[in-house]
CSV table of C-alpha atoms in Angstrom, one decimal:
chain,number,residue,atom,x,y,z
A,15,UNK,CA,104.2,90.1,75.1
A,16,UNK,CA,105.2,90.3,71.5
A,17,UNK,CA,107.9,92.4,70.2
A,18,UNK,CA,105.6,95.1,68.9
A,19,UNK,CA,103.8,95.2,72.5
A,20,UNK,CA,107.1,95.4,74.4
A,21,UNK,CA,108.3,98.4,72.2
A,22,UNK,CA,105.0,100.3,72.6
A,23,UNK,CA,105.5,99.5,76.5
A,24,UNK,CA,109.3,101.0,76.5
A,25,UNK,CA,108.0,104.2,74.4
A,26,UNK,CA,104.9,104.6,77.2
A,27,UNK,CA,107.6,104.0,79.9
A,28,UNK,CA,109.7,107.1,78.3
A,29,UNK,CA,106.8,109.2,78.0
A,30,UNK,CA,105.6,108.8,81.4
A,31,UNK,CA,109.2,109.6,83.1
A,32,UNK,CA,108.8,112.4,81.5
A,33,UNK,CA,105.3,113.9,82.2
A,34,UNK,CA,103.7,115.1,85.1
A,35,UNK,CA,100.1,113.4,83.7
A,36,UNK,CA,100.0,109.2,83.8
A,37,UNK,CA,98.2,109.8,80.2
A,38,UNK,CA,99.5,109.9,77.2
A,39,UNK,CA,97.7,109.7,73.6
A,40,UNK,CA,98.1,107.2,71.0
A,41,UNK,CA,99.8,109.9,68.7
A,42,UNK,CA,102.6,110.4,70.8
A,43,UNK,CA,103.0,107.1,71.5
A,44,UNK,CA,103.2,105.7,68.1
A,45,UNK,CA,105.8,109.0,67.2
A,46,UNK,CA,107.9,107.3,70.5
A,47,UNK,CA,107.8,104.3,69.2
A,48,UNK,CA,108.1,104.6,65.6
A,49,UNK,CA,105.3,102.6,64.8
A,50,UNK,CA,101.9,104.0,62.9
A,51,UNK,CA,98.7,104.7,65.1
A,52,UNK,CA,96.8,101.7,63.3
A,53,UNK,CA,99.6,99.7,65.0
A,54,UNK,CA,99.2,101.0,68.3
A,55,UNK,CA,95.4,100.3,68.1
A,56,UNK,CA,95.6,97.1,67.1
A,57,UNK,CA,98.3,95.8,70.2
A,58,UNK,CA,96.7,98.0,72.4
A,59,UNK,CA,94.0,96.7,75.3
A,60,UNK,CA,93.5,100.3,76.6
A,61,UNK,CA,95.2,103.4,76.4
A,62,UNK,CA,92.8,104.1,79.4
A,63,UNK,CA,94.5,101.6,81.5
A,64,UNK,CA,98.1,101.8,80.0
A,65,UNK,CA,99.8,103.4,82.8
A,66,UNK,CA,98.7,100.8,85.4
A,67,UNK,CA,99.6,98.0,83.2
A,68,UNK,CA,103.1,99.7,82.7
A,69,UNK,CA,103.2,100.0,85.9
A,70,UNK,CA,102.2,96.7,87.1
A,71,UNK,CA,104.5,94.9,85.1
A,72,UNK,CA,107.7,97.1,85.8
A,73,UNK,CA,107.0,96.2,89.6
A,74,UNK,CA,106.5,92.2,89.2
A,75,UNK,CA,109.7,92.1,86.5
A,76,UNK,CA,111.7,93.9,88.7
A,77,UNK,CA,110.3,91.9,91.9
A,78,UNK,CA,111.1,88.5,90.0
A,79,UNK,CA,114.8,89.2,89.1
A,80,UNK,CA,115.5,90.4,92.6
A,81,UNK,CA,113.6,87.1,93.6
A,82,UNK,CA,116.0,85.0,91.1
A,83,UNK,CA,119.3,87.0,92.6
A,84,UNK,CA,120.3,85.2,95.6
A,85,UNK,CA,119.9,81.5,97.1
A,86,UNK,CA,117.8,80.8,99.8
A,87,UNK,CA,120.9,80.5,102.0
A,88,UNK,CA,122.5,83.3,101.7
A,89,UNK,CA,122.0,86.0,104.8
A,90,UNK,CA,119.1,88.2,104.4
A,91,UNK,CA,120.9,90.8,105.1
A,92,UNK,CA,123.2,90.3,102.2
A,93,UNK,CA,119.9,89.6,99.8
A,94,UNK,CA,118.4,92.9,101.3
A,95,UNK,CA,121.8,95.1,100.6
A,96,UNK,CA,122.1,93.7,97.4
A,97,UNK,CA,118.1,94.2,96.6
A,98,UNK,CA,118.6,97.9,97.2
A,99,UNK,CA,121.9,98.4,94.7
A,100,UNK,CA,120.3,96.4,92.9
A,101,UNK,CA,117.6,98.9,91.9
A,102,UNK,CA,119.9,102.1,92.0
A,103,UNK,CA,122.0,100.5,89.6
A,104,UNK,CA,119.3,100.0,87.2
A,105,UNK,CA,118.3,103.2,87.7
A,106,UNK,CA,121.8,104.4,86.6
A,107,UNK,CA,121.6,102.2,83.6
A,108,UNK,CA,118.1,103.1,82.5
A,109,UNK,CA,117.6,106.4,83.2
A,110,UNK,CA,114.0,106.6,82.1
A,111,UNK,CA,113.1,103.5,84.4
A,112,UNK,CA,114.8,105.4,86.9
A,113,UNK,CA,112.8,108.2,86.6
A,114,UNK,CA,109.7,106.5,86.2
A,115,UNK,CA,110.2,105.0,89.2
A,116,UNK,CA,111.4,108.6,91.2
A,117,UNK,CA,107.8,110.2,89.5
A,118,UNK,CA,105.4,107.1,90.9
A,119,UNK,CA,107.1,104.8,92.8
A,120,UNK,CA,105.9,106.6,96.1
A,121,UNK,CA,102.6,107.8,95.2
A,122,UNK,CA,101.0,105.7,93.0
A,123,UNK,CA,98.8,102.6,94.0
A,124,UNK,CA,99.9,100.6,90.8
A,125,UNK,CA,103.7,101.1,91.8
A,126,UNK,CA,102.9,99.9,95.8
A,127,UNK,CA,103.6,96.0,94.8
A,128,UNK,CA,106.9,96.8,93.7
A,129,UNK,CA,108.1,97.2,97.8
A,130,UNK,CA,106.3,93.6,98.3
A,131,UNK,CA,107.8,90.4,97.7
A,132,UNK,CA,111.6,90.6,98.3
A,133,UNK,CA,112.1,93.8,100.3
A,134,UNK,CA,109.2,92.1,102.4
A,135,UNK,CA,110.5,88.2,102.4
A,136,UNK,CA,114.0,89.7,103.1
A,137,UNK,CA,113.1,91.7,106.4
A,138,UNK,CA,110.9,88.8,107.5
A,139,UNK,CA,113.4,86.7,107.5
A,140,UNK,CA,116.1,88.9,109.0
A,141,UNK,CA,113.6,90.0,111.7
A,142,UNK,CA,112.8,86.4,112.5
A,143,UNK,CA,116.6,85.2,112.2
A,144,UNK,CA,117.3,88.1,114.7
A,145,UNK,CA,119.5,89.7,112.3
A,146,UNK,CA,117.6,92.8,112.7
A,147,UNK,CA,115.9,94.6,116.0
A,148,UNK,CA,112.5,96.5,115.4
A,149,UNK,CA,109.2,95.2,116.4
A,150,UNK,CA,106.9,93.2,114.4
A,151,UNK,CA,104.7,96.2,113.9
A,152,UNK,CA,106.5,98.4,112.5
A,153,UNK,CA,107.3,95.9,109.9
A,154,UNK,CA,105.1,98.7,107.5
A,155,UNK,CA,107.4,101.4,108.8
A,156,UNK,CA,110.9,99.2,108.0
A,157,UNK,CA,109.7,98.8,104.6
A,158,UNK,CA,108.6,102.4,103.8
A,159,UNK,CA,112.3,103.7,105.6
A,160,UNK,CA,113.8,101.1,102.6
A,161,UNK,CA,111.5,102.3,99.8
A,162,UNK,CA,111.8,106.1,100.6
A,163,UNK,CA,115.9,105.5,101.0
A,164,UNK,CA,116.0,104.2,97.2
A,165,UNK,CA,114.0,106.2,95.4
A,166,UNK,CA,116.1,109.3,96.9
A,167,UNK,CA,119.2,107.6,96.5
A,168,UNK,CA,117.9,107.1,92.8
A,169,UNK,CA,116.9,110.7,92.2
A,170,UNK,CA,120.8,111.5,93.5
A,171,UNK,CA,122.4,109.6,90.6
A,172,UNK,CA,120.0,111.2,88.3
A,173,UNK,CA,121.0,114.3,89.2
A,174,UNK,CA,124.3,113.6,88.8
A,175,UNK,CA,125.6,114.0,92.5
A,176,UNK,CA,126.1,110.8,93.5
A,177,UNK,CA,127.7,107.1,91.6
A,178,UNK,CA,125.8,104.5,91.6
A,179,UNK,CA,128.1,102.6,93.4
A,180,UNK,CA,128.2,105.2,96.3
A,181,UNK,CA,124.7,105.8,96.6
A,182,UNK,CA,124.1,102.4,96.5
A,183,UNK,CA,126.3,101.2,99.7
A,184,UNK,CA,125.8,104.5,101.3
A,185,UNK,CA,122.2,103.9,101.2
A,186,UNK,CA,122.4,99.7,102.1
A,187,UNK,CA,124.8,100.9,105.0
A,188,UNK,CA,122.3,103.1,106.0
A,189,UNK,CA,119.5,100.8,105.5
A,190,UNK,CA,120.8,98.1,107.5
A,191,UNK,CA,122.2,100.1,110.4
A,192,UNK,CA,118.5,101.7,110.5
A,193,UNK,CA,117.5,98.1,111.1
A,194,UNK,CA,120.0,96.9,113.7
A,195,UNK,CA,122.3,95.4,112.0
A,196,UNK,CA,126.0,96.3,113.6
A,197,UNK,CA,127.8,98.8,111.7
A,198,UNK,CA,131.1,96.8,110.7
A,199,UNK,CA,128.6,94.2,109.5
A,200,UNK,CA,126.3,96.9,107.9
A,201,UNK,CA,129.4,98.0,105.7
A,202,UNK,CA,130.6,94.4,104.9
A,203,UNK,CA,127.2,93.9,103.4
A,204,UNK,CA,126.8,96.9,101.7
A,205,UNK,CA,130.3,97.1,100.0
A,206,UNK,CA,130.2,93.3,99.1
A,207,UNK,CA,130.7,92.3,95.1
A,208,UNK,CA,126.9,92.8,93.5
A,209,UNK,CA,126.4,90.2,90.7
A,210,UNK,CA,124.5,90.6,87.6
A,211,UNK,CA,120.6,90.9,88.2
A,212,UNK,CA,119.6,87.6,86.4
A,213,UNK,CA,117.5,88.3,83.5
A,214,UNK,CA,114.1,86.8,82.9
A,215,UNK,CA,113.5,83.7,81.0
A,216,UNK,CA,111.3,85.0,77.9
């Protein structure tokens, strides 16, 4: 995307964390985003189809940078703890990707990829590892317990009642104990030093 396009996609992302509609109109948009309507019109595809593709794209950046966070070696359990701070933290940091993410991350289709890819890949592999103890078929079940988890622990520090930091190992802990891990080794992983969330290569 070009500069222009990126900072019409940060003002829809502000207007939509704040709205109960997934529409907006090129007025306020180009207000948000300081830029005249002509503007918006000519970097625009759709203002129709702006929400999914705000959508869409905050899902398969964040997936990516999760993705790029950990070696291949290191336990899943770790990658799936860190995965979860990972996204409250962020959502502490940017508050209006936070609350884009409390508003449609559990209700829309466009925001369903964002729980595939390394919340998926990282149960997988702790399931087949034997690192955690559910069936196979509640695999769907494991992954909506980890979504649901977040985006409440996310609306906490939004409102103020819980740090980032606590919500974020409280919520791994819990996570991970849900899951079978052991609880000493469900705390170890959840209170472990998170690194940076690697940015993306433009």
């Amino acid at each position: 995307m070009s500069i222009i396009q990126k900072r019409i996609h940060e003002a829809a992302l502000q207007l939509f964390a704040q709205k109960e509609l997934v529409e907006v109109n090129v007025s306020e948009l180009a207000q948000k985003a300081g830029l005249a309507r002509n503007t918006i019109y000519k970097n625009l595809e759709s203002i129709e189809t702006l929400f999914e593709t705000v959508a869409t794209e905050l899902a398969s950046e964040m997936n990516e940078r999760v993705g790029k966070s950990a070696t291949p070696d290191v336990d899943p359990a770790q990658r799936l703890s860190n995965g979860i701070r990972f996204y409250i933290r962020r959502a502490h940091e940017e508050r209006n990707w936070g609350s884009f993410l409390v508003r449609y991350g559990a209700s829309h289709v466009s925001m369903q990829s964002l729980w595939d890819g390394p919340p998926v890949r990282d149960v997988l592999e702790g399931l087949a590892s034997q690192r955690y103890s559910f069936r196979q078929d509640q695999l769907l079940s494991a992954i909506g317990l980890i979504a649901g988890a977040v985006l409440l622990a996310i609306s906490l520090v939004l409102q103020g009642h819980k740090t980032w930091r606590d919500a974020g190992a409280d919520t791994a802990e819990f996570v991970l104990r849900g899951l079978g891990v052991p609880a000493e080794e469900a705390k170890a992983f959840a209170t472990a030093p998170l690194p940076e969330l690697p940015a993306l290569d433009d």
